[in-house]
Tab-separated table of C-alpha atoms and ligand atoms in Angstrom:
chain	number	residue	atom	x	y	z
A	356	MET	CA	-33.148	6.989	16.820
A	357	ASN	CA	-31.288	4.334	18.775
A	358	ALA	CA	-31.434	1.368	16.431
A	359	GLN	CA	-30.230	-2.096	17.458
A	360	LEU	CA	-27.306	-2.943	15.137
A	361	THR	CA	-26.324	-6.332	16.547
A	362	PRO	CA	-27.568	-8.187	19.653
A	363	ALA	CA	-24.808	-6.455	21.655
A	364	LEU	CA	-24.649	-3.084	19.950
A	365	SER	CA	-27.036	-0.251	19.295
A	366	ASN	CA	-26.469	3.074	17.569
A	367	GLY	CA	-25.804	4.699	20.927
A	368	ASP	CA	-22.833	2.416	21.538
A	369	LEU	CA	-20.632	3.743	18.757
A	370	ASP	CA	-19.072	6.676	20.584
A	371	ALA	CA	-16.124	5.066	22.330
A	372	PHE	CA	-14.316	3.872	19.205
A	373	TRP	CA	-12.498	6.882	17.695
A	374	MET	CA	-12.412	5.625	14.140
A	375	PRO	CA	-9.303	6.108	11.988
A	376	PHE	CA	-9.451	8.075	8.731
A	377	THR	CA	-13.235	8.292	9.129
A	378	ALA	CA	-15.795	11.080	9.348
A	379	ASN	CA	-16.808	9.824	12.819
A	380	ARG	CA	-20.009	11.856	13.271
A	381	GLN	CA	-21.259	11.137	9.779
A	382	PHE	CA	-20.451	7.429	10.065
A	383	LYS	CA	-21.988	7.005	13.511
A	384	ALA	CA	-25.209	8.639	12.360
A	385	ASN	CA	-25.388	6.132	9.518
A	386	PRO	CA	-23.035	3.207	10.197
A	387	ARG	CA	-21.830	0.664	7.678
A	388	LEU	CA	-20.949	-2.432	9.652
A	389	LEU	CA	-19.368	-5.599	8.280
A	390	THR	CA	-19.629	-8.804	10.297
A	391	ARG	CA	-18.529	-11.685	8.101
A	392	ALA	CA	-16.259	-12.288	5.139
A	393	GLU	CA	-15.625	-15.196	2.824
A	394	GLY	CA	-13.929	-15.407	-0.559
A	395	MET	CA	-14.770	-12.296	-2.581
A	396	HIS	CA	-17.491	-11.079	-0.217
A	397	TYR	CA	-18.351	-9.340	3.010
A	398	TRP	CA	-21.700	-9.532	4.765
A	399	THR	CA	-23.212	-6.615	6.655
A	400	THR	CA	-24.964	-6.718	10.037
A	401	ASP	CA	-28.288	-6.777	8.208
A	402	GLY	CA	-27.189	-9.775	6.161
A	403	ARG	CA	-26.447	-8.067	2.845
A	404	GLU	CA	-23.703	-9.547	0.646
A	405	VAL	CA	-21.086	-7.028	-0.508
A	406	LEU	CA	-18.553	-7.751	-3.251
A	407	ASP	CA	-15.109	-6.708	-2.049
A	408	GLY	CA	-13.654	-4.521	-4.790
A	409	VAL	CA	-10.670	-3.355	-2.744
A	410	ALA	CA	-9.341	-6.464	-0.966
A	411	GLY	CA	-10.318	-4.879	2.348
A	412	LEU	CA	-7.740	-2.115	2.250
A	413	TRP	CA	-5.531	-3.509	-0.510
A	414	CYS	CA	-4.486	-6.399	1.700
A	415	VAL	CA	-6.698	-9.483	1.363
A	416	ASN	CA	-5.009	-10.660	-1.827
A	417	ALA	CA	-6.035	-14.326	-1.521
A	418	GLY	CA	-9.632	-13.523	-0.631
A	419	HIS	CA	-11.329	-13.737	2.742
A	420	GLY	CA	-11.620	-16.506	5.268
A	421	ARG	CA	-8.749	-18.635	4.032
A	422	ARG	CA	-8.965	-21.828	6.055
A	423	GLU	CA	-5.219	-22.531	5.647
A	424	ILE	CA	-4.338	-19.252	7.374
A	425	THR	CA	-6.879	-19.758	10.150
A	426	GLU	CA	-5.514	-23.217	10.860
A	427	ALA	CA	-1.883	-22.068	10.899
A	428	VAL	CA	-2.711	-19.210	13.270
A	429	THR	CA	-4.758	-21.431	15.575
A	430	LYS	CA	-2.018	-24.027	15.680
A	431	GLN	CA	0.717	-21.482	16.381
A	432	LEU	CA	-1.336	-19.871	19.152
A	433	SER	CA	-1.700	-23.204	20.863
A	434	VAL	CA	1.992	-24.125	20.463
A	435	MET	CA	3.641	-20.798	21.325
A	436	ASP	CA	1.601	-17.612	21.581
A	437	TYR	CA	4.439	-15.154	21.892
A	438	ALA	CA	8.191	-15.087	22.038
A	439	PRO	CA	10.525	-12.114	22.016
A	440	ALA	CA	12.824	-11.438	19.081
A	441	PHE	CA	15.284	-9.262	21.042
A	442	GLN	CA	18.378	-11.336	21.849
A	443	MET	CA	16.170	-14.434	21.425
A	444	GLY	CA	14.789	-16.172	18.380
A	445	HIS	CA	12.148	-18.631	17.263
A	446	PRO	CA	12.492	-20.878	14.220
A	447	ILE	CA	9.378	-19.732	12.399
A	448	ALA	CA	10.758	-16.167	12.079
A	449	PHE	CA	13.886	-17.424	10.308
A	450	GLU	CA	11.790	-19.743	8.165
A	451	LEU	CA	9.597	-16.841	7.072
A	452	ALA	CA	12.578	-14.569	6.326
A	453	ASN	CA	14.094	-17.336	4.173
A	454	ARG	CA	10.837	-17.826	2.291
A	455	LEU	CA	10.525	-14.096	1.648
A	456	ALA	CA	14.141	-13.876	0.506
A	457	LYS	CA	13.307	-16.470	-2.172
A	458	ILE	CA	10.665	-14.280	-3.808
A	459	ALA	CA	12.476	-10.977	-3.202
A	460	PRO	CA	13.941	-8.773	-5.931
A	461	PRO	CA	17.640	-9.558	-6.603
A	462	GLY	CA	19.832	-8.967	-3.565
A	463	LEU	CA	17.049	-7.787	-1.223
A	464	ASP	CA	17.300	-10.850	0.952
A	465	ARG	CA	17.723	-9.428	4.441
A	466	ILE	CA	14.361	-9.024	6.139
A	467	PHE	CA	13.402	-6.862	9.141
A	468	PHE	CA	9.924	-7.509	10.577
A	469	THR	CA	7.459	-4.831	11.666
A	470	ASN	CA	3.720	-4.719	12.334
A	471	SER	CA	2.410	-2.355	9.682
A	472	GLY	CA	3.241	-0.371	6.584
A	473	SER	CA	3.868	2.750	8.651
A	474	GLU	CA	6.369	0.921	10.803
A	475	SER	CA	8.029	-0.555	7.730
A	476	VAL	CA	8.478	2.930	6.289
A	477	ASP	CA	9.899	4.403	9.494
A	478	THR	CA	12.184	1.380	9.801
A	479	ALA	CA	13.471	1.784	6.231
A	480	LEU	CA	14.134	5.503	6.756
A	481	LYS	CA	16.076	4.768	9.941
A	482	ILE	CA	18.061	1.986	8.262
A	483	ALA	CA	18.954	4.368	5.420
A	484	VAL	CA	20.379	7.006	7.749
A	485	ALA	CA	22.174	4.494	9.968
A	486	TYR	CA	23.597	2.750	6.874
A	487	HIS	CA	25.268	5.908	5.660
A	488	ARG	CA	26.600	6.551	9.157
A	489	ALA	CA	28.018	3.030	9.306
A	490	ARG	CA	29.908	3.813	6.089
A	491	GLY	CA	31.289	7.050	7.471
A	492	ALA	CA	28.754	9.322	5.719
A	493	GLY	CA	26.784	10.369	8.793
A	494	GLN	CA	25.912	13.739	7.243
A	495	ARG	CA	23.526	12.014	4.824
A	496	THR	CA	20.282	12.460	6.742
A	497	ARG	CA	17.912	14.103	4.251
A	498	PHE	CA	15.043	12.309	2.536
A	499	ILE	CA	13.353	13.019	-0.747
A	500	GLY	CA	9.714	11.933	-0.973
A	501	ARG	CA	7.066	12.844	-3.494
A	502	GLU	CA	3.942	14.950	-3.582
A	503	ARG	CA	0.804	12.851	-3.155
A	504	GLY	CA	2.906	9.991	-1.834
A	505	TYR	CA	1.462	7.965	1.031
A	506	HIS	CA	3.858	6.253	3.367
A	507	GLY	CA	1.682	5.730	6.405
A	508	VAL	CA	1.152	7.879	9.431
A	509	GLY	CA	4.280	7.709	11.575
A	510	PHE	CA	6.224	10.952	11.820
A	511	GLY	CA	8.691	9.621	9.253
A	512	GLY	CA	6.098	8.403	6.783
A	513	MET	CA	4.011	11.535	7.216
A	514	SER	CA	7.038	13.724	6.524
A	515	VAL	CA	8.163	11.992	3.351
A	516	GLY	CA	4.535	11.570	2.279
A	517	GLY	CA	2.853	14.226	0.235
A	518	MET	CA	-0.865	14.166	1.044
A	519	VAL	CA	-1.777	17.552	2.356
A	520	ASN	CA	-4.548	16.460	4.737
A	521	ASN	CA	-2.218	13.987	6.368
A	522	ARG	CA	0.314	16.755	6.999
A	523	LYS	CA	-1.359	20.072	7.588
A	524	TYR	CA	-2.905	19.289	10.997
A	525	PHE	CA	0.472	18.450	12.427
A	526	GLY	CA	2.163	21.706	11.642
A	527	SER	CA	5.897	21.607	11.680
A	528	SER	CA	6.034	18.465	13.820
A	529	MET	CA	7.726	16.698	10.966
A	530	LEU	CA	11.141	15.353	10.189
A	531	GLN	CA	13.434	18.149	9.210
A	532	GLY	CA	15.334	18.089	5.966
A	533	VAL	CA	12.731	16.479	3.731
A	534	ASP	CA	12.022	17.622	0.200
A	535	HIS	CA	9.567	16.352	-2.375
A	536	LEU	CA	9.521	15.511	-6.075
A	537	SER	CA	6.445	16.419	-8.098
A	538	HIS	CA	3.869	13.682	-8.435
A	539	THR	CA	3.372	12.057	-11.815
A	540	LEU	CA	-0.393	12.371	-12.280
A	541	ASP	CA	-0.995	14.475	-15.371
A	542	ILE	CA	-4.486	14.058	-16.764
A	543	GLU	CA	-3.938	16.646	-19.462
A	544	HIS	CA	-1.195	14.560	-21.077
A	545	ASN	CA	-2.077	11.057	-19.969
A	546	ALA	CA	-5.871	10.737	-19.605
A	547	TYR	CA	-7.196	7.245	-20.341
A	548	SER	CA	-3.725	5.704	-20.664
A	549	ARG	CA	-3.958	1.959	-20.765
A	550	GLY	CA	-1.278	0.744	-18.395
A	551	LEU	CA	1.704	2.993	-17.794
A	552	PRO	CA	1.458	6.520	-19.202
A	553	GLN	CA	3.789	7.537	-22.025
A	554	TRP	CA	4.324	11.085	-20.890
A	555	GLY	CA	6.326	12.150	-17.850
A	556	ALA	CA	9.597	10.182	-17.503
A	557	HIS	CA	11.393	13.531	-17.449
A	558	LEU	CA	9.733	14.309	-14.086
A	559	ALA	CA	12.372	12.056	-12.536
A	560	ASN	CA	14.990	14.631	-13.545
A	561	GLU	CA	13.646	16.873	-10.790
A	562	LEU	CA	15.705	14.722	-8.510
A	563	GLU	CA	18.832	16.210	-10.082
A	564	ARG	CA	17.467	19.677	-9.298
A	565	LEU	CA	16.848	18.780	-5.636
A	566	ILE	CA	20.304	17.223	-5.417
A	567	ALA	CA	21.809	20.404	-6.838
A	568	LEU	CA	19.912	22.386	-4.178
A	569	HIS	CA	20.748	20.254	-1.128
A	570	ASP	CA	23.935	18.542	-2.323
A	571	ALA	CA	24.054	14.777	-2.659
A	572	SER	CA	26.305	14.523	0.391
A	573	THR	CA	23.333	15.463	2.623
A	574	ILE	CA	20.782	13.044	1.149
A	575	ALA	CA	20.222	9.569	2.588
A	576	ALA	CA	17.398	8.230	0.451
A	577	VAL	CA	14.626	8.779	-2.023
A	578	ILE	CA	11.335	7.073	-1.203
A	579	VAL	CA	8.499	6.515	-3.649
A	580	GLU	CA	5.664	4.085	-4.201
A	581	PRO	CA	6.158	2.354	-7.575
A	582	ILE	CA	2.401	2.912	-7.964
A	583	SER	CA	0.691	5.189	-5.447
A	584	GLY	CA	-2.559	3.703	-4.268
A	585	SER	CA	-3.869	5.683	-1.341
A	586	ALA	CA	-3.381	9.036	-3.039
A	587	GLY	CA	-5.573	7.940	-5.922
A	588	VAL	CA	-3.731	5.435	-8.113
A	589	ILE	CA	-0.856	7.346	-9.643
A	590	LEU	CA	1.183	5.405	-12.166
A	591	PRO	CA	4.850	5.859	-13.009
A	592	PRO	CA	5.352	7.087	-16.582
A	593	ILE	CA	7.335	4.659	-18.746
A	594	GLY	CA	11.039	5.042	-17.909
A	595	TYR	CA	10.444	7.180	-14.790
A	596	LEU	CA	11.478	4.645	-12.149
A	597	LYS	CA	14.571	3.585	-14.127
A	598	ARG	CA	15.623	7.220	-14.317
A	599	LEU	CA	15.205	7.639	-10.540
A	600	ARG	CA	17.353	4.560	-10.063
A	601	GLU	CA	20.102	5.945	-12.339
A	602	ILE	CA	20.191	9.289	-10.558
A	603	CYS	CA	20.300	7.647	-7.119
A	604	ASP	CA	23.164	5.418	-8.255
A	605	LYS	CA	25.075	8.344	-9.669
A	606	HIS	CA	24.913	10.184	-6.333
A	607	ASP	CA	25.162	7.251	-3.932
A	608	ILE	CA	21.634	7.857	-2.637
A	609	LEU	CA	19.525	4.903	-1.524
A	610	LEU	CA	16.286	4.216	-3.365
A	611	ILE	CA	13.391	2.948	-1.244
A	612	PHE	CA	10.327	1.470	-2.901
A	613	ASP	CA	7.265	1.487	-0.704
A	614	GLU	CA	5.515	-1.671	-1.881
A	615	VAL	CA	2.937	-1.841	0.888
A	616	ILE	CA	0.150	-2.061	-1.683
A	617	THR	CA	2.031	-3.216	-4.790
A	618	GLY	CA	3.710	-6.108	-2.956
A	619	PHE	CA	2.470	-9.696	-3.045
A	620	GLY	CA	1.072	-9.974	-6.518
A	621	ARG	CA	-1.001	-6.848	-6.986
A	622	ILE	CA	0.495	-6.100	-10.393
A	623	GLY	CA	1.328	-9.577	-11.632
A	624	LYS	CA	4.746	-10.243	-10.109
A	625	PRO	CA	5.545	-10.760	-6.425
A	626	PHE	CA	6.718	-7.123	-6.272
A	627	ALA	CA	6.368	-4.095	-8.528
A	628	SER	CA	10.121	-3.739	-8.684
A	629	GLN	CA	10.205	-7.057	-10.571
A	630	ALA	CA	7.356	-6.014	-12.865
A	631	PHE	CA	9.134	-2.747	-13.679
A	632	ASP	CA	12.633	-4.235	-13.632
A	633	VAL	CA	13.997	-1.606	-11.273
A	634	THR	CA	15.569	-2.843	-8.059
A	635	PRO	CA	15.536	-0.562	-5.036
A	636	ASP	CA	17.969	-0.755	-2.108
A	637	LEU	CA	15.208	-1.079	0.473
A	638	MET	CA	11.631	-2.200	0.026
A	639	THR	CA	8.794	-1.748	2.504
A	640	THR	CA	5.876	-4.177	2.658
A	641	ALA	CA	2.917	-5.145	4.876
A	642	LYS	CA	-0.758	-5.811	3.997
A	643	GLY	CA	-0.643	-8.806	1.617
A	644	LEU	CA	2.168	-10.370	3.649
A	645	THR	CA	-0.418	-12.040	5.898
A	646	ASN	CA	-3.371	-11.602	3.543
A	647	GLY	CA	-4.497	-8.942	6.013
A	648	ALA	CA	-5.305	-11.638	8.571
A	649	LEU	CA	-2.876	-10.344	11.202
A	650	PRO	CA	-0.866	-7.140	11.395
A	651	MET	CA	2.618	-7.610	10.012
A	652	GLY	CA	5.111	-5.735	7.869
A	653	ALA	CA	8.548	-6.468	6.490
A	654	VAL	CA	11.415	-4.348	5.223
A	655	PHE	CA	13.551	-6.011	2.576
A	656	ALA	CA	17.107	-4.685	2.669
A	657	HIS	CA	19.826	-5.299	0.140
A	658	ARG	CA	22.455	-7.655	1.508
A	659	ARG	CA	25.043	-4.918	0.970
A	660	ILE	CA	23.166	-2.712	3.440
A	661	TYR	CA	22.882	-5.456	6.034
A	662	ASP	CA	26.578	-6.258	5.632
A	663	ALA	CA	27.514	-2.631	6.252
A	664	PHE	CA	25.999	-2.967	9.731
A	665	MET	CA	27.743	-6.254	10.518
A	666	GLN	CA	30.948	-4.756	11.779
A	667	GLY	CA	32.386	-3.568	15.059
A	668	PRO	CA	32.681	-5.729	18.174
A	669	GLU	CA	30.965	-9.137	17.871
A	670	GLY	CA	28.769	-8.544	20.912
A	671	ALA	CA	27.521	-5.134	19.804
A	672	ILE	CA	23.908	-4.677	18.755
A	673	GLU	CA	24.194	-3.464	15.164
A	674	LEU	CA	20.845	-1.692	14.817
A	675	PHE	CA	19.118	-0.135	17.809
A	676	HIS	CA	15.628	-0.619	16.469
A	677	GLY	CA	12.810	-3.157	16.785
A	678	TYR	CA	9.275	-3.742	18.008
A	679	THR	CA	7.923	-5.968	20.783
A	680	TYR	CA	5.931	-7.694	18.077
A	681	SER	CA	8.658	-7.840	15.390
A	682	ALA	CA	8.413	-11.369	13.959
A	683	HIS	CA	5.476	-12.209	16.226
A	684	PRO	CA	5.201	-15.999	15.959
A	685	VAL	CA	1.481	-15.950	15.213
A	686	SER	CA	1.932	-13.356	12.460
A	687	CYS	CA	4.833	-15.415	11.076
A	688	ALA	CA	2.535	-18.450	10.958
A	689	ALA	CA	-0.105	-16.399	9.145
A	690	ALA	CA	2.479	-15.121	6.656
A	691	LEU	CA	3.884	-18.589	5.928
A	692	ALA	CA	0.393	-19.980	5.342
A	693	THR	CA	-0.365	-16.980	3.130
A	694	LEU	CA	2.753	-17.590	1.028
A	695	ASP	CA	1.687	-21.226	0.666
A	696	VAL	CA	-1.730	-20.171	-0.610
A	697	TYR	CA	-0.177	-17.657	-3.010
A	698	ALA	CA	2.193	-20.329	-4.352
A	699	LYS	CA	-0.416	-23.087	-4.611
A	700	GLU	CA	-2.912	-20.916	-6.456
A	701	GLY	CA	-0.426	-18.922	-8.551
A	702	LEU	CA	-1.734	-15.692	-7.051
A	703	LEU	CA	1.535	-13.763	-7.214
A	704	THR	CA	1.275	-13.760	-11.004
A	705	ARG	CA	-2.488	-14.080	-11.556
A	706	ALA	CA	-2.951	-10.315	-11.884
A	707	ALA	CA	-0.823	-10.418	-15.042
A	708	THR	CA	-3.187	-12.982	-16.578
A	709	LEU	CA	-6.273	-11.003	-15.604
A	710	ALA	CA	-4.817	-7.605	-16.537
A	711	PRO	CA	-6.081	-7.380	-20.161
A	712	GLU	CA	-9.645	-8.295	-19.170
A	713	TRP	CA	-9.463	-5.972	-16.178
A	714	GLU	CA	-8.126	-3.138	-18.325
A	715	ASN	CA	-10.985	-3.483	-20.829
A	716	ALA	CA	-13.527	-3.626	-18.031
A	717	VAL	CA	-12.359	-0.491	-16.232
A	718	HIS	CA	-11.873	1.447	-19.466
A	719	SER	CA	-15.512	0.720	-20.357
A	720	LEU	CA	-16.257	3.467	-17.799
A	721	ARG	CA	-14.816	6.045	-20.171
A	722	GLY	CA	-17.482	8.334	-21.544
A	723	LEU	CA	-19.790	8.148	-18.511
A	724	PRO	CA	-20.953	11.452	-17.038
A	725	HIS	CA	-18.348	13.267	-14.872
A	726	VAL	CA	-15.583	10.764	-15.722
A	727	ILE	CA	-12.379	12.583	-16.682
A	728	ASP	CA	-9.840	9.768	-16.522
A	729	VAL	CA	-9.529	6.006	-16.156
A	730	ARG	CA	-6.255	4.410	-15.054
A	731	ASN	CA	-5.150	0.803	-14.620
A	732	TYR	CA	-2.228	-1.496	-14.032
A	733	GLY	CA	-2.175	-5.141	-12.919
A	734	LEU	CA	-5.290	-5.564	-10.781
A	735	ILE	CA	-5.542	-1.902	-9.921
A	736	GLY	CA	-8.089	0.390	-11.501
A	737	ALA	CA	-9.178	3.955	-10.905
A	738	VAL	CA	-11.808	6.324	-12.192
A	739	GLU	CA	-11.287	10.050	-11.777
A	740	LEU	CA	-14.435	12.152	-11.457
A	741	GLU	CA	-14.768	15.826	-12.101
A	742	PRO	CA	-15.117	17.575	-8.724
A	743	ARG	CA	-18.354	19.386	-7.881
A	744	ALA	CA	-17.783	23.124	-7.783
A	745	GLY	CA	-16.890	24.157	-4.229
A	746	LYS	CA	-17.535	20.656	-2.836
A	747	PRO	CA	-14.399	18.609	-3.417
A	748	GLY	CA	-14.676	14.869	-2.964
A	749	THR	CA	-18.450	14.795	-2.436
A	750	ARG	CA	-19.279	13.291	-5.819
A	751	ALA	CA	-16.804	10.454	-5.394
A	752	PHE	CA	-17.943	9.867	-1.805
A	753	GLU	CA	-21.531	9.575	-2.993
A	754	VAL	CA	-20.437	7.026	-5.585
A	755	PHE	CA	-18.702	5.020	-2.860
A	756	LEU	CA	-21.841	5.106	-0.662
A	757	LYS	CA	-24.230	4.157	-3.442
A	758	CYS	CA	-21.988	1.308	-4.600
A	759	PHE	CA	-21.986	0.004	-1.041
A	760	GLU	CA	-25.786	0.217	-0.884
A	761	ARG	CA	-25.839	-1.877	-4.067
A	762	GLY	CA	-23.524	-4.489	-2.671
A	763	VAL	CA	-20.133	-3.436	-4.008
A	764	MET	CA	-17.262	-2.007	-1.963
A	765	VAL	CA	-14.921	0.404	-3.730
A	766	ARG	CA	-12.580	2.976	-2.219
A	767	GLN	CA	-12.753	6.739	-2.504
A	768	THR	CA	-9.847	9.148	-2.149
A	769	GLY	CA	-10.497	12.729	-3.170
A	770	GLU	CA	-12.036	12.599	-6.630
A	771	THR	CA	-10.798	9.093	-7.331
A	772	ILE	CA	-12.635	5.798	-7.051
A	773	ALA	CA	-10.047	3.055	-6.671
A	774	MET	CA	-10.500	-0.672	-7.205
A	775	SER	CA	-8.046	-3.366	-6.144
A	776	PRO	CA	-9.967	-6.610	-5.702
A	777	PRO	CA	-8.632	-9.818	-4.198
A	778	LEU	CA	-6.456	-11.586	-6.771
A	779	ILE	CA	-8.909	-14.521	-6.841
A	780	ILE	CA	-11.544	-12.421	-8.611
A	781	GLU	CA	-13.414	-14.115	-11.488
A	782	SER	CA	-14.736	-12.607	-14.734
A	783	LYS	CA	-18.339	-12.471	-13.523
A	784	GLN	CA	-17.257	-10.526	-10.445
A	785	ILE	CA	-15.185	-8.094	-12.523
A	786	GLU	CA	-18.333	-7.486	-14.588
A	787	ARG	CA	-20.488	-6.992	-11.505
A	788	LEU	CA	-17.994	-4.596	-9.939
A	789	VAL	CA	-17.652	-2.422	-13.013
A	790	GLU	CA	-21.331	-2.548	-13.983
A	791	THR	CA	-22.434	-1.499	-10.518
A	792	LEU	CA	-19.954	1.369	-10.558
A	793	ALA	CA	-21.137	2.391	-14.023
A	794	SER	CA	-24.809	2.394	-13.026
A	795	VAL	CA	-24.068	4.519	-9.959
A	796	ILE	CA	-21.948	7.013	-11.930
A	797	ARG	CA	-24.768	7.352	-14.477
A	798	GLU	CA	-27.244	8.254	-11.730
A	799	ILE	CA	-25.392	10.751	-9.605
A	800	SER	CA	-25.490	14.441	-10.286
B	1132	PLP	C1	2.272	2.748	0.148
B	1132	PLP	C2	1.840	2.658	1.572
B	1132	PLP	N1	2.748	2.798	2.543
B	1132	PLP	C3	2.432	2.708	3.837
B	1132	PLP	C4	1.129	2.476	4.216
B	1132	PLP	C5	0.785	2.412	5.663
B	1132	PLP	O1	0.462	1.134	6.051
B	1132	PLP	P1	-0.264	0.892	7.454
B	1132	PLP	O2	-1.631	1.466	7.333
B	1132	PLP	O3	-0.246	-0.612	7.578
B	1132	PLP	O4	0.557	1.548	8.497
B	1132	PLP	C6	0.145	2.305	3.247
B	1132	PLP	C7	-1.247	2.061	3.616
B	1132	PLP	O5	-2.157	2.102	2.833
B	1132	PLP	C8	0.504	2.410	1.884
B	1132	PLP	O6	-0.398	2.301	0.901
């Protein structure tokens, strides 16, 4: 059937767009199209209201349709649409870097702009290797990532990442010299933990084993997400991140936190590193930086790292890296307006205030059929479902679909249903989100 979806689009017109991370044929046979967004909600092409339980893709932290951001973007477009950042500058880029430095973890006040989380990750990996070279330790080129880590889809991020489907199709076209720590999800020991799990800090000691295998002198950096989101909400056991930090310090290895989803208030502080009191050497961000309104990422580097590059002849370019759209003026305007909204409405800490209520709400899902774990931290929640025999992921996907039919958007990865609503969420909406999810879980087989 060739149904009319919008005045300009019918079912037959969906072929040209090769959709990312999507079952294209399944989707195009039964599309789910969003056309409008405001506050906590989306609206579909057929006019249905959908509560956004995932802040788009973990990025719309201040809610949708923020007038302040629209106005800043419109104004910037009319004043100066584009300007290069290679051997040229524009004031708004410096202004934004200064603003970010003010909310950064201690010392991480040198900012490199990118256009996405993937680019931020590849940038941080390159900075790590070039930093060691600048210090005369050019043999430090290895990276240690973690199983089930997600660091985007560039060759660097894919290589240090640990999600098998994101890797296996690309064979050995990966960075060489990458090893992985075990992930920290252990349902047997930690099921239904409220907040950070008690068990598992010792998993950080695996880093010592990998260092013994490869030798510290070959390792540039360790990269982990403080909390993994895309791989199904995996929390760091209490003490785990501190232990990683200690081991990295002992062996002169850089620690990179990928804060693409935890950054900008998701867990009740501007960055997870502040919430967990562990400061990395490099921090990758994107998403919430512009409230998802325009593509932009930023790598926060410790001043010590930046300073190591600032040597050699005055006229020499210190880092041969950058993007045409690094510090794009319109994205900078969006980011500055976003930071204003966050500051005005206290959104970078609101998740901490909401966390107890959120925790109780998501843990009310315990005991429902097929539920084998519930996890939470800040304004992140996850429900783990028992897989159907021989049909991995289908139960959780069905939950996602049925929630959407009932006007609630959640996110499915494998057997996990993840929730990460905009930080403006109110109690009634938390109730609606969790109650809808509960009613769907009760019904599915
Ligand atoms: C931790 C982490 N790193 C990197 C990325 C990649 O970001 P992008 O999709 O903007 O390239 C993501 C995206 O979800 C992420 O969660």
